[in-house]
XYZ file of C-alpha atoms in Angstrom:
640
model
C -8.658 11.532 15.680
C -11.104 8.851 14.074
C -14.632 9.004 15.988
C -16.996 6.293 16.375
C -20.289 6.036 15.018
C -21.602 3.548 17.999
C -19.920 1.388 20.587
C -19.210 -2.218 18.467
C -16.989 -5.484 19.562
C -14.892 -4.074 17.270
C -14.412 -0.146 18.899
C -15.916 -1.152 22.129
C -16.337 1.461 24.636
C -14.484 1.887 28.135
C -17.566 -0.390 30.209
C -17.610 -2.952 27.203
C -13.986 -4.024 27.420
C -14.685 -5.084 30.956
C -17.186 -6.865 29.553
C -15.665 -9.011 26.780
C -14.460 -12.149 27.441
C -10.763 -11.942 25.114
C -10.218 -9.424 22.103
C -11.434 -12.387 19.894
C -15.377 -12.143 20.918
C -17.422 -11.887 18.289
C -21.611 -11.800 18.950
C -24.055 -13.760 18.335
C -27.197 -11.724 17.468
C -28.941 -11.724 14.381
C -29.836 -14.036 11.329
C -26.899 -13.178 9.581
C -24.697 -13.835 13.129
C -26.548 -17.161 13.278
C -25.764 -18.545 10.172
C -22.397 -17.661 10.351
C -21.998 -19.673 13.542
C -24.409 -22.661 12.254
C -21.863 -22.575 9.078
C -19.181 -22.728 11.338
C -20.252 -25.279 13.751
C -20.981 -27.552 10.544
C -17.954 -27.276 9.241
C -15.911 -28.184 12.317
C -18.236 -31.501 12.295
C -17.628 -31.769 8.606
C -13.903 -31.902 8.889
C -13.757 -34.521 11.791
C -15.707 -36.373 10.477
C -13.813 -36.552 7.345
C -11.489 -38.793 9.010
C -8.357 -36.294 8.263
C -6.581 -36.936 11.023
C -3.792 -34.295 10.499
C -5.779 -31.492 9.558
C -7.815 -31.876 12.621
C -5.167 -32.317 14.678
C -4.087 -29.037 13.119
C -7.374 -27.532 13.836
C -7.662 -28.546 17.434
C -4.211 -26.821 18.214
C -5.589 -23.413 16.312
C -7.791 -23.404 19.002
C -5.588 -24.162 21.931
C -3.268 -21.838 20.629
C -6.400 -19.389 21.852
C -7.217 -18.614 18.026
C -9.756 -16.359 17.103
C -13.273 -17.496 15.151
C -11.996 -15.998 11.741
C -8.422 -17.949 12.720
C -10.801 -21.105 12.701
C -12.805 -19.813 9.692
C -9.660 -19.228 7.414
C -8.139 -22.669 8.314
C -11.916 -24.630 7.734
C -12.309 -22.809 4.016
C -8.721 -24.290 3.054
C -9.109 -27.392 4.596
C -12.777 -27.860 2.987
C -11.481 -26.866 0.144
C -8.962 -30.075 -0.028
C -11.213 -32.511 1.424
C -14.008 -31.920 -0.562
C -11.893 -31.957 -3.948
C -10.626 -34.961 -3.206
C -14.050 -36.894 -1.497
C -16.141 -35.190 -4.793
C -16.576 -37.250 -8.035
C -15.021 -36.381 -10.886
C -16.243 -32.823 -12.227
C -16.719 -30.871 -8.512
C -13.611 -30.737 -7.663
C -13.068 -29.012 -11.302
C -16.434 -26.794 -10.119
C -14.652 -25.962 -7.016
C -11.525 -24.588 -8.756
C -13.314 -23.138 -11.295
C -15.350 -21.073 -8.427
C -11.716 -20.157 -6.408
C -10.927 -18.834 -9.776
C -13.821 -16.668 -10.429
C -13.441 -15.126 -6.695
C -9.488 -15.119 -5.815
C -8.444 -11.754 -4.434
C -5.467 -10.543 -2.994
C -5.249 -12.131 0.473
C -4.097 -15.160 -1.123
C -6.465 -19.015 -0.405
C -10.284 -17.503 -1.196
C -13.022 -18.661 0.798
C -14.757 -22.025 -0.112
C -17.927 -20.804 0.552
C -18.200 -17.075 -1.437
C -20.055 -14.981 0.446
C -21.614 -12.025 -1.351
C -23.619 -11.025 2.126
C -20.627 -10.826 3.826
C -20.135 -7.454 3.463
C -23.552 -6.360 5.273
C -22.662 -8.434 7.923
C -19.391 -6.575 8.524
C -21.074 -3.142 8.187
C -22.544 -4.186 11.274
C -19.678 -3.521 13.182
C -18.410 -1.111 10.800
C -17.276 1.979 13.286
C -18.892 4.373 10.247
C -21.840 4.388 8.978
C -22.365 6.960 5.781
C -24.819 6.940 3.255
C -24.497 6.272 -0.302
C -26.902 9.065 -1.417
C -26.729 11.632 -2.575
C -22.784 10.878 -3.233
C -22.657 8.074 -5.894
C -25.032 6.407 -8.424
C -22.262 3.897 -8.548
C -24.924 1.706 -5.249
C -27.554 2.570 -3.289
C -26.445 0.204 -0.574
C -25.634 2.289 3.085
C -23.867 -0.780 4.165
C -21.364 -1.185 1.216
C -20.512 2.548 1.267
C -20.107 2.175 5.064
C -18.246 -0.837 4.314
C -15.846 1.160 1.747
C -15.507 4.203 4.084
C -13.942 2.667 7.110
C -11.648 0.425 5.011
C -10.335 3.586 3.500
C -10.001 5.545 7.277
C -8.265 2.669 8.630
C -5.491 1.313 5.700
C -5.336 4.080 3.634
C -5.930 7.045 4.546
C -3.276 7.456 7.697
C 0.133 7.298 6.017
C -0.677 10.717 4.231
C -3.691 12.142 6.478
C -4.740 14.905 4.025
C -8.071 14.884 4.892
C -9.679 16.160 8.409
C -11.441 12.770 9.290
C -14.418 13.986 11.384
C -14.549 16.832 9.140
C -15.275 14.930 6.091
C -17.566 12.257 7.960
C -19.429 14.702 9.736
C -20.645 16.389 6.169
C -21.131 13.256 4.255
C -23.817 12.203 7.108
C -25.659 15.394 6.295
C -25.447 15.042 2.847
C -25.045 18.447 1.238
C -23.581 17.882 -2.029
C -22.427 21.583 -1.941
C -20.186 21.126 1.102
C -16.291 22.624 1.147
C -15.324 19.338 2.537
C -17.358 16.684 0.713
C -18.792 16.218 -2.523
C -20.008 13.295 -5.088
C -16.055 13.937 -6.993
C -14.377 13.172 -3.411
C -16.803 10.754 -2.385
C -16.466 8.234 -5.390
C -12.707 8.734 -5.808
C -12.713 7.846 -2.029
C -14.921 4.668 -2.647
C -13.099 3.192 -5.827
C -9.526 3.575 -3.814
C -11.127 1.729 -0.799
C -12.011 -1.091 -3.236
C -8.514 -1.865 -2.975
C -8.704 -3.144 0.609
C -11.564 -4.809 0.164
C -11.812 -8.859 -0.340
C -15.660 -9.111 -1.532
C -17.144 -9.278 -4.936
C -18.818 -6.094 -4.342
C -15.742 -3.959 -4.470
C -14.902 -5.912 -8.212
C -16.773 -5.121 -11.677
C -15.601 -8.267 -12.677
C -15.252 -10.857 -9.601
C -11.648 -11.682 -9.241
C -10.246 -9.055 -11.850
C -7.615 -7.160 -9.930
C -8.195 -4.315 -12.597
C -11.559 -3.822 -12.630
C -11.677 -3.281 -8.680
C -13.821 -0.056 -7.769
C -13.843 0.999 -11.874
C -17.622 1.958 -10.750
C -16.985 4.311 -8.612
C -14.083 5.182 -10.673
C -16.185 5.703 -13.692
C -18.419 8.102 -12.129
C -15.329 9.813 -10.584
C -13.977 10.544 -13.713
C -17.527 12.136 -14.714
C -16.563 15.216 -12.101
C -12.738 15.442 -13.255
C -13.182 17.074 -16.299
C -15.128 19.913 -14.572
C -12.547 20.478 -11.356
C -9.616 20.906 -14.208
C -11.902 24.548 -15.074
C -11.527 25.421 -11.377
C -8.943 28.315 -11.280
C -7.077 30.538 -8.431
C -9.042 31.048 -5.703
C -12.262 29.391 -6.895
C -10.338 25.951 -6.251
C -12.714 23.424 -4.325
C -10.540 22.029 -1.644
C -12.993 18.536 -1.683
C -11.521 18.572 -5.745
C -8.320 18.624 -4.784
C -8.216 16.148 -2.256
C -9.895 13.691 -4.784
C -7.403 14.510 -7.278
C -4.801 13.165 -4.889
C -6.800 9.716 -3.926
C -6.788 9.375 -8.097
C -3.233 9.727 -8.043
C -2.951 7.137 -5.826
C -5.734 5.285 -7.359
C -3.951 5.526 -11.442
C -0.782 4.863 -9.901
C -1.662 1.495 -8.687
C -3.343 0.634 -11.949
C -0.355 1.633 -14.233
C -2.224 3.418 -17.404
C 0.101 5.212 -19.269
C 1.250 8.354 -17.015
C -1.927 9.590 -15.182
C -0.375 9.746 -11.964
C 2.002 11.514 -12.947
C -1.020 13.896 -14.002
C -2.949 13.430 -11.511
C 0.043 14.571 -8.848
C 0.806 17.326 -11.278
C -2.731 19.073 -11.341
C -2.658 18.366 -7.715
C 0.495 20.278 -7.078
C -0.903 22.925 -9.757
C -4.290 23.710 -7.528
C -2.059 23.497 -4.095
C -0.501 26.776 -5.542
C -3.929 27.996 -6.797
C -4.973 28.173 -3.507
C -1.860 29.257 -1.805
C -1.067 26.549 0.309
C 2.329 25.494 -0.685
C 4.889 27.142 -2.987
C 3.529 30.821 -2.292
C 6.302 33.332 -1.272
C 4.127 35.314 1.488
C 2.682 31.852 3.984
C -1.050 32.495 4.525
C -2.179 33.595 7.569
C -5.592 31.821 7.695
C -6.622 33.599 11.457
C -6.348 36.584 9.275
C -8.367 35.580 6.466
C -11.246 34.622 9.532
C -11.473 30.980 7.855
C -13.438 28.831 10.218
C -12.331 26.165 12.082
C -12.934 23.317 9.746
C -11.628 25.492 7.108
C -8.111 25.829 8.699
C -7.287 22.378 10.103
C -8.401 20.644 6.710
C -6.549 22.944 4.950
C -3.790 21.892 7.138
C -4.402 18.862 6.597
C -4.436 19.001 2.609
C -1.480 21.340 2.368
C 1.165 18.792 4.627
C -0.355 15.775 3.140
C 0.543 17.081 -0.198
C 3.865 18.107 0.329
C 4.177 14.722 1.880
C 3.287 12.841 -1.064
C 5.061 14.745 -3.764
C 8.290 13.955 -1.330
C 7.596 10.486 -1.385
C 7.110 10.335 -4.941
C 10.048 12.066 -6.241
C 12.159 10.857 -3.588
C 11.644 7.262 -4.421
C 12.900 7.575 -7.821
C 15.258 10.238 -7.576
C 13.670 13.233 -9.271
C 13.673 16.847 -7.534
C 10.893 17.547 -5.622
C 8.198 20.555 -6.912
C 7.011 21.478 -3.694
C 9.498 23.939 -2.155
C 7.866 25.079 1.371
C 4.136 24.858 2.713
C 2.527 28.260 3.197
C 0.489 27.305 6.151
C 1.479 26.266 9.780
C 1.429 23.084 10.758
C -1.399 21.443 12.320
C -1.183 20.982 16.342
C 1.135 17.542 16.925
C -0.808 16.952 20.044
C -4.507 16.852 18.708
C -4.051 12.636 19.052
C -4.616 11.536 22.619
C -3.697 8.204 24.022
C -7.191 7.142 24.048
C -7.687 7.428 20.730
C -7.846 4.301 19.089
C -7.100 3.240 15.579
C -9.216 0.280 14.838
C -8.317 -2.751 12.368
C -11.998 -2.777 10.905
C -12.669 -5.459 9.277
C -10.034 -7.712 11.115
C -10.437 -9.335 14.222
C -7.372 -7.660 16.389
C -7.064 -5.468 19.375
C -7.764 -1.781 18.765
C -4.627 0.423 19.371
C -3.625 4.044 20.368
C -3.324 5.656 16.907
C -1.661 8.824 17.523
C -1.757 9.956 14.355
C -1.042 13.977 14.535
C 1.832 12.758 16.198
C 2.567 10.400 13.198
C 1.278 13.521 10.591
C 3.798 15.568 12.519
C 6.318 13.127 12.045
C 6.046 12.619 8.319
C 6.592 16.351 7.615
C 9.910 16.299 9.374
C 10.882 13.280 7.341
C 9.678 15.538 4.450
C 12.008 17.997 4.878
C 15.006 15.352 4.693
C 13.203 13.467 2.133
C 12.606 16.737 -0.359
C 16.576 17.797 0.203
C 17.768 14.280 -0.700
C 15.448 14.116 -3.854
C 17.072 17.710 -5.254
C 20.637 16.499 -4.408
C 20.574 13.007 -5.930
C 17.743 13.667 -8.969
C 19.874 17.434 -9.963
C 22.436 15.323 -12.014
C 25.144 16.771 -9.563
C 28.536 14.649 -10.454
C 30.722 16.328 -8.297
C 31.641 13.160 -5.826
C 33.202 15.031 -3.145
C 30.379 17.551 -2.502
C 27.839 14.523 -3.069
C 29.804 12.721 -0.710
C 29.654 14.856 1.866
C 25.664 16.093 1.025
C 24.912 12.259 1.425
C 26.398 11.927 4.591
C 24.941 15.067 5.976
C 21.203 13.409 4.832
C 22.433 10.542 6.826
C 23.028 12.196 10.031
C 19.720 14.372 9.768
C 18.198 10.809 9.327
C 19.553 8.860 12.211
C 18.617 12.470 14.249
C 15.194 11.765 13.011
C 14.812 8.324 14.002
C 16.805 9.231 17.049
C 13.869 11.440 18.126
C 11.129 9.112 17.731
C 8.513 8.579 20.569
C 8.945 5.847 22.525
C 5.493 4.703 21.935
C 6.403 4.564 17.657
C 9.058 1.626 19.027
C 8.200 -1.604 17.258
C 8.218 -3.561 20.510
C 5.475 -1.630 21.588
C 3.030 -3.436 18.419
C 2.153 0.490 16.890
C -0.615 1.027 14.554
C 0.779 -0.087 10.808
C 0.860 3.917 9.642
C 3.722 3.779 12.384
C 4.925 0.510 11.114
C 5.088 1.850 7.415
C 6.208 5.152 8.405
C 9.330 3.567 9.782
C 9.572 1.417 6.335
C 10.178 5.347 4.830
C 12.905 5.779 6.709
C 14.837 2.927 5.735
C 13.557 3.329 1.882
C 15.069 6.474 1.802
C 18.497 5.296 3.721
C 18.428 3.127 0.629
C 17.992 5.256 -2.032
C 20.071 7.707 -0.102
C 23.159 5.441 -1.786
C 21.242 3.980 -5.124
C 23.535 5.814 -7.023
C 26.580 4.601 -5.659
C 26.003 1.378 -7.374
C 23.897 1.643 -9.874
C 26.385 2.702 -12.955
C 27.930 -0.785 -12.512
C 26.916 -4.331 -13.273
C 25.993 -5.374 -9.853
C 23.926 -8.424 -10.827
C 27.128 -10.001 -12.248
C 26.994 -13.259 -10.151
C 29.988 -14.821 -11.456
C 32.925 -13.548 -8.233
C 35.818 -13.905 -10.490
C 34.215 -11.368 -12.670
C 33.388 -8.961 -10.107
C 35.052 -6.015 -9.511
C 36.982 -4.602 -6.923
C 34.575 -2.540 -4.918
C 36.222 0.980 -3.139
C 35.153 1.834 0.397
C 32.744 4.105 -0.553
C 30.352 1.539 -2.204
C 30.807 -1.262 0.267
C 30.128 1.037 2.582
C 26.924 2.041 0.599
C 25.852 -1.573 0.301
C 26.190 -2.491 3.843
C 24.237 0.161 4.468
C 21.602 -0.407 2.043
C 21.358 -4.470 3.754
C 20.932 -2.967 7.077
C 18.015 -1.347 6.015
C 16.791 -4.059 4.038
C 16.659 -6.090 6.766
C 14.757 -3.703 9.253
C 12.184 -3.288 7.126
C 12.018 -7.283 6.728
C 11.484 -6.887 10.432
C 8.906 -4.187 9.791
C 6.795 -6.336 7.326
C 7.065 -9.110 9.752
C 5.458 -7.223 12.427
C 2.649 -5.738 9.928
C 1.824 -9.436 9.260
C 1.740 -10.480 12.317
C -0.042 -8.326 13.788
C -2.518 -6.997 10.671
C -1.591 -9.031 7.813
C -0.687 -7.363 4.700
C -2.933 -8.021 2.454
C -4.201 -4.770 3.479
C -1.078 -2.697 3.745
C -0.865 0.924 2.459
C 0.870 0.326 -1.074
C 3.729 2.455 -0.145
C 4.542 -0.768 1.791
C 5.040 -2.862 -1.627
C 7.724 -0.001 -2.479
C 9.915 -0.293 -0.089
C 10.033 -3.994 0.425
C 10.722 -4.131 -3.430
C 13.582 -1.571 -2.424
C 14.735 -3.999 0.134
C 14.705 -6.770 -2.231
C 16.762 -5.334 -4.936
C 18.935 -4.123 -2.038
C 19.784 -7.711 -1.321
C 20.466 -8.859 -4.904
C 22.889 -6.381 -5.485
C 25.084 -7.919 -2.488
C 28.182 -10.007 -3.598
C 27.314 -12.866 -1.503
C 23.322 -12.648 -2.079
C 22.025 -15.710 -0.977
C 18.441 -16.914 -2.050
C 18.181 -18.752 0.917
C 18.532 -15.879 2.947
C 15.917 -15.554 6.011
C 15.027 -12.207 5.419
C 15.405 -11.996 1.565
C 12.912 -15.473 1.603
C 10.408 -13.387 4.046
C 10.530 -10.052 1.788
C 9.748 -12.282 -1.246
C 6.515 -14.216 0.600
C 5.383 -10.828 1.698
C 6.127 -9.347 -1.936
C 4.521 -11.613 -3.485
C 0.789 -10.805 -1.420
C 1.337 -7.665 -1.774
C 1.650 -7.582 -5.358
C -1.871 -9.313 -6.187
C -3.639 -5.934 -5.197
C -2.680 -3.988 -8.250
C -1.992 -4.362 -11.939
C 1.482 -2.759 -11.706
C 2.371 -4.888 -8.353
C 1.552 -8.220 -10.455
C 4.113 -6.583 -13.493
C 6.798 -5.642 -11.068
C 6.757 -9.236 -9.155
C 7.250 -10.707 -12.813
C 10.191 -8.519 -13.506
C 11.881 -9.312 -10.233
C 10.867 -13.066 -9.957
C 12.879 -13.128 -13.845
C 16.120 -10.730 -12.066
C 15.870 -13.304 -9.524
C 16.395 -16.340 -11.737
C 19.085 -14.531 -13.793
C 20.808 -13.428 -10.935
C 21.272 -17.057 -10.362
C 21.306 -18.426 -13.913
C 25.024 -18.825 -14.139
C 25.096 -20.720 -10.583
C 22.959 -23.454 -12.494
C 20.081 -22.448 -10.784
C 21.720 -24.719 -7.993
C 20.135 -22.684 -4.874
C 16.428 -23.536 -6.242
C 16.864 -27.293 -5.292
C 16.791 -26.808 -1.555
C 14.032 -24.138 -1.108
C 10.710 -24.913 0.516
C 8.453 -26.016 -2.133
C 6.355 -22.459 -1.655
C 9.217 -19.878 -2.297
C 10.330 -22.368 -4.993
C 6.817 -22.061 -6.596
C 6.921 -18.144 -6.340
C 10.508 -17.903 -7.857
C 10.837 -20.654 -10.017
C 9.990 -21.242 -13.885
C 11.007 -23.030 -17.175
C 14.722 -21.936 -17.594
C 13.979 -21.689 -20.767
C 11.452 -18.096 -19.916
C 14.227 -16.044 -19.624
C 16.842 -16.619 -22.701
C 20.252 -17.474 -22.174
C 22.937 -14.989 -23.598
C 26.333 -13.974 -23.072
C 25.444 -10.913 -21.070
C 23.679 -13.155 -18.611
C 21.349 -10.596 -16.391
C 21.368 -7.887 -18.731
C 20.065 -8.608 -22.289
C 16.353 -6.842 -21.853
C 17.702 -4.157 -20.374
C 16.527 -1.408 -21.867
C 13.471 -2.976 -22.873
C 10.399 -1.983 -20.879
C 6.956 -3.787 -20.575
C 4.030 -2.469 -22.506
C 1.624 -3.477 -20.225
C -1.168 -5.609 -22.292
C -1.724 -8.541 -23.602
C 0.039 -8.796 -27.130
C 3.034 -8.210 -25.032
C 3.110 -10.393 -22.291
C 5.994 -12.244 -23.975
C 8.415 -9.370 -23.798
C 7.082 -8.865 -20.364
C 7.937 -12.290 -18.983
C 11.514 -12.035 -20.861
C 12.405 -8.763 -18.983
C 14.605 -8.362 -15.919
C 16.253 -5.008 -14.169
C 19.769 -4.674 -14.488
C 20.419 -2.976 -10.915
C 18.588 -1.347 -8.631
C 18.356 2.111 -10.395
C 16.973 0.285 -13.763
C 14.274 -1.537 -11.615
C 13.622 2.294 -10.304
C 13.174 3.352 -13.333
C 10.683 0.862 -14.343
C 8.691 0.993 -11.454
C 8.314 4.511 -12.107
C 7.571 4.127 -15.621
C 4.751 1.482 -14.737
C 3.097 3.030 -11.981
C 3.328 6.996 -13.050
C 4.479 7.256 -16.263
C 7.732 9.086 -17.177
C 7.911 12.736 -15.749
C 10.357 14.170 -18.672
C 7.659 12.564 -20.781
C 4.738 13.768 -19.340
C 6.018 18.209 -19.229
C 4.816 20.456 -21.716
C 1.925 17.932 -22.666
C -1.642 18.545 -22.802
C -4.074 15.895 -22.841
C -7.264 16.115 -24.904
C -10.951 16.285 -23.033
C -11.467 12.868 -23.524
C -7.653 11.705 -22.269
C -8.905 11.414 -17.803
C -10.159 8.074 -18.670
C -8.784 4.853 -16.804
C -12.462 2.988 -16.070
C -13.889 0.684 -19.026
C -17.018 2.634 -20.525
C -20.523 1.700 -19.264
């Protein structure tokens, strides 16, 4: 359950939604609230004045349409943006494009009018409010930790849950550095991965650089690493391991070498230090007279690790290391219906968030999820016993989705941790059958060329689109309703699933509704972290080879902003006999002397494009066992 610091328009209370005039109000009290309406106001005049007749027509039916003040705000910084580059002499409209430049972040058009105070104005109706000391050196600024906080409670932080919530807030407010359940380590780790869902220059080191966003925080992070990896058996700080798993996440976005495969590795190792999963005799923590705290985070961390080394290994195909959790399960029912998740900073509805129900959720999919990553990553070739394992995981699947609460149904507009829990299901109904197909040259667009496909495999792939497509429907309804710029990253996985899903169809279609929405969607998505930039080169490239031999034919009628996304010099990806597959077993560096062979690359199925996805993002497990790193090796952040 996520508590409130304070009533806001944001998390109003019971008596305040009475009170509110739509779920678009927005106050007016303050300097800060003042300007932002006087900026506002003068822009609408600016703009019809201008004597654009279309884009005010377009901004008159924003508002009919009933849209909200940040609706009107968005469509006024692109519109100003055009009108003033063209009304400017020669020289500002350079000057404006040189300032998008310096302050383009993920979400996709930046703001005309950077706003570095933007952030303080937000913490106002951030719903908590933390303070940066004694936790980081990294700021001193309450509001900008605030800030960082609730972006991580409400995008990141419920698809896994390993923290207890109020737990963790309630001892950062009292600021004892010495706490079980907070400390500077978990803090900063907590601050740089929130960075990620942030869209202001404070979150960068370097405005605009996707890479350098939070490496502050994650500097100082990386100051306390060193000294958790000398924390053995039962002296194990659970705060230390739960910020070893945000740097997981946190390394595996940014793609250096294999530290998250390091990170989730000396996770896993201090999970079985302190007993909590992998132990033959499960702990019985009323025994051991652990307070109340004590138990449910440790609930918390044990399930939300187990979930997370499922995910990982089950999305590329590796056996899973965590065998069992040692501890009970925490109560499903703790969520009540009138607990709220709330889209801080965007300007939606709040909704019911029922996330132990969710948590509870997520460890039966677990279960399913660990079985099918020892089946298909074991190497097992018998066919007939795979055969039948496979379609035993797909019966406990549809049983699981069967079973979902009514409330989880996507017609019923569920908090995105629902949304993106439901995108699992269909990842892993995908790579359920990845290795039905993925021997074979499925790419091969030329149909006389193709080969007969048995049952089996068509089967596979029709299941595979079915899937794709639901969680094209899924994305849709995040965007809709949340946007994505925002979206927990697992989301980027499993629409990039999806994707390669539909190119390994016969009769893949780039014009496809669902395939054109997964690529728009992908290609947002991507702009949040160094490896999602890498992998949407590598599959904009498969994309143009898939089509290669067609002439490229297919590019001529798409709408000019999918053909931007997808399209390029014909001459980027070479021409050779072997069409899609001549860089196949060439994988990207990562830096800058090697950006040639990067734009050259493409996958050559679905279970090469696995396989570099894993390599960018974690490293390569086989790779990584029976290494030791030296002192100096837990270093991702540029040095101060």
């Amino acid at each position: 359950m996520l508590t409130l610091a304070e009533c806001t328009p944001l998390a109003p209370c019971r008596n305040c939604k009475k009170g509110l005039a739509s779920d678009h109000a927005i106050p007016a009290t303050g300097h800060q609230h003042s300007d932002y309406y006087r900026d506002l106001l003068s822009d609408m005049f600016n703009l019809i004045q201008s004597a654009n007749a279309p884009r005010t027509d377009e901004l008159l039916e924003i508002i009919r349409d009933r849209g909200s003040f940040q609706d009107v705000r968005s469509f006024l910084d692109r519109a100003l943006t055009v009108t003033h580059g063209s009304e400017q002499p020669e020289g500002a409209s350079h000057l404006i494009q040189k300032l998008q430049q310096e302050y383009e972040v993920e979400s996709g058009m930046p703001a005309f009018r950077p706003k570095v105070m933007d952030v303080h104005y937000l913490c106002d109706f951030a719903p908590f409010k933390v303070p940066a000391h004694p936790w980081t050196t990294a700021t001193d600024d309450d509001a900008l930790v605030s800030h960082l906080v609730s972006l991580y409670f409400a995008w990141d932080y419920p698809f896994y849950a390993f923290i207890d919530c109020d737990v963790f807030l309630q001892h950062m407010a009292r600021g004892d550095t010495y706490s079980d359940f907070c400390s500077p380590f978990l803090v900063n780790a907590l601050l740089a991965q929130a960075c990620h869902y942030s869209q202001y220059s404070e979150a960068y080191t370097v405005p605009g650089d996707v890479k350098t966003k939070g490496t502050d925080f994650l500097a100082e992070a990386e100051k306390y690493l060193e000294n958790s990896r000398y924390q053995k058996g039962s002296v194990v700080r659970l705060a230390s391991l739960q910020a070893t798993i945000i740097l997981y996440e946190m390394y595996s976005m940014a793609g250096i070498d294999d530290y998250g495969y390091m990170m989730l590795n000396h996770a896993l190792e201090m999970g079985e230090a302190l007993g909590i999963i992998n132990n033959p005799t499960p702990l019985d923590l009323a025994r051991l007279n652990y307070s109340d705290e004590m138990t449910m985070s440790l609930q918390r961390t044990a399930w939300g690790l187990f979930q997370i080394d499922t995910i990982v290994h089950a999305n590329f195909l590796r056996p899973s290391r965590v065998t069992d959790v040692s501890i009970e399960r925490s109560d499903r029912n703790t969520s009540k219906p009138t607990d709220l998740w709330i889209p801080y900073p965007i300007d939606r509805r709040p909704r019911p968030s029922w996330l132990s129900q969710c948590f509870d959720e997520a460890c039966e999919l677990s279960y399913i999820a660990r079985d099918i990553s020892r089946a298909l990553g074991s190497g097992e070739r018998d066919q007939a016993t795979l055969s039948q394992r496979k379609q035993e995981f797909y019966t406990n699947l549809r049983e699981w989705n069967a079973k979902l609460p009514v409330y989880f149904s996507p017609e019923r507009k569920p908090a995105p941790h629902i949304i993106i829990l439901q995108m699992r299901y269909h990842a892993l109904l995908i790579n359920l059958y990845c290795d039905s197909f993925s021997e074979k040259p499925p790419f091969d667009s030329i149909a006389n060329k193709r080969k007969r496909r048995d049952s089996l495999e068509s089967n596979s792939l029709e299941e595979a689109l079915r899937s794709a497509r639901s969680i094209s429907a899924l994305v849709q309804l995040h965007r809709d309703e949340y946007g994505i710029d925002r979206a927990h990253q697992f989301a980027m996985y499993a629409v990039m699933l999806a994707l390669f899903a539909f190119l390994e169809q016969r009769t893949f279609s780039v014009h496809d509704h669902d395939f054109r929405a997964l690529t728009s969607a992908f290609s947002v998505m991507s702009r949040r972290s160094h490896v999602g930039l890498k992998i949407f080169q590598v599959f904009r490239h498969s994309v143009r080879s898939r089509l290669r031999e067609d002439k490229l034919a297919d590019f001529a009628n798409l709408p000019s902003g999918l053909k931007e996304l997808l399209g390029d010099d014909p001459q980027a990806v070479p021409a050779s006999e072997g069409g899609y597959f001549e860089n196949a077993g060439k994988l990207v560096q990562g830096e800058a002397g090697d950006e040639g062979e990067e734009q050259q690359h493409v996958a050559s199925g679905i279970g090469d494009m696995l396989s570099m996805y894993e390599r960018l993002s974690l490293g390569k497990e086989e790779e990584f066992e029976g290494r030791q790193r030296s002192a100096d090796g837990f270093r991702f952040s540029p040095p101060r």
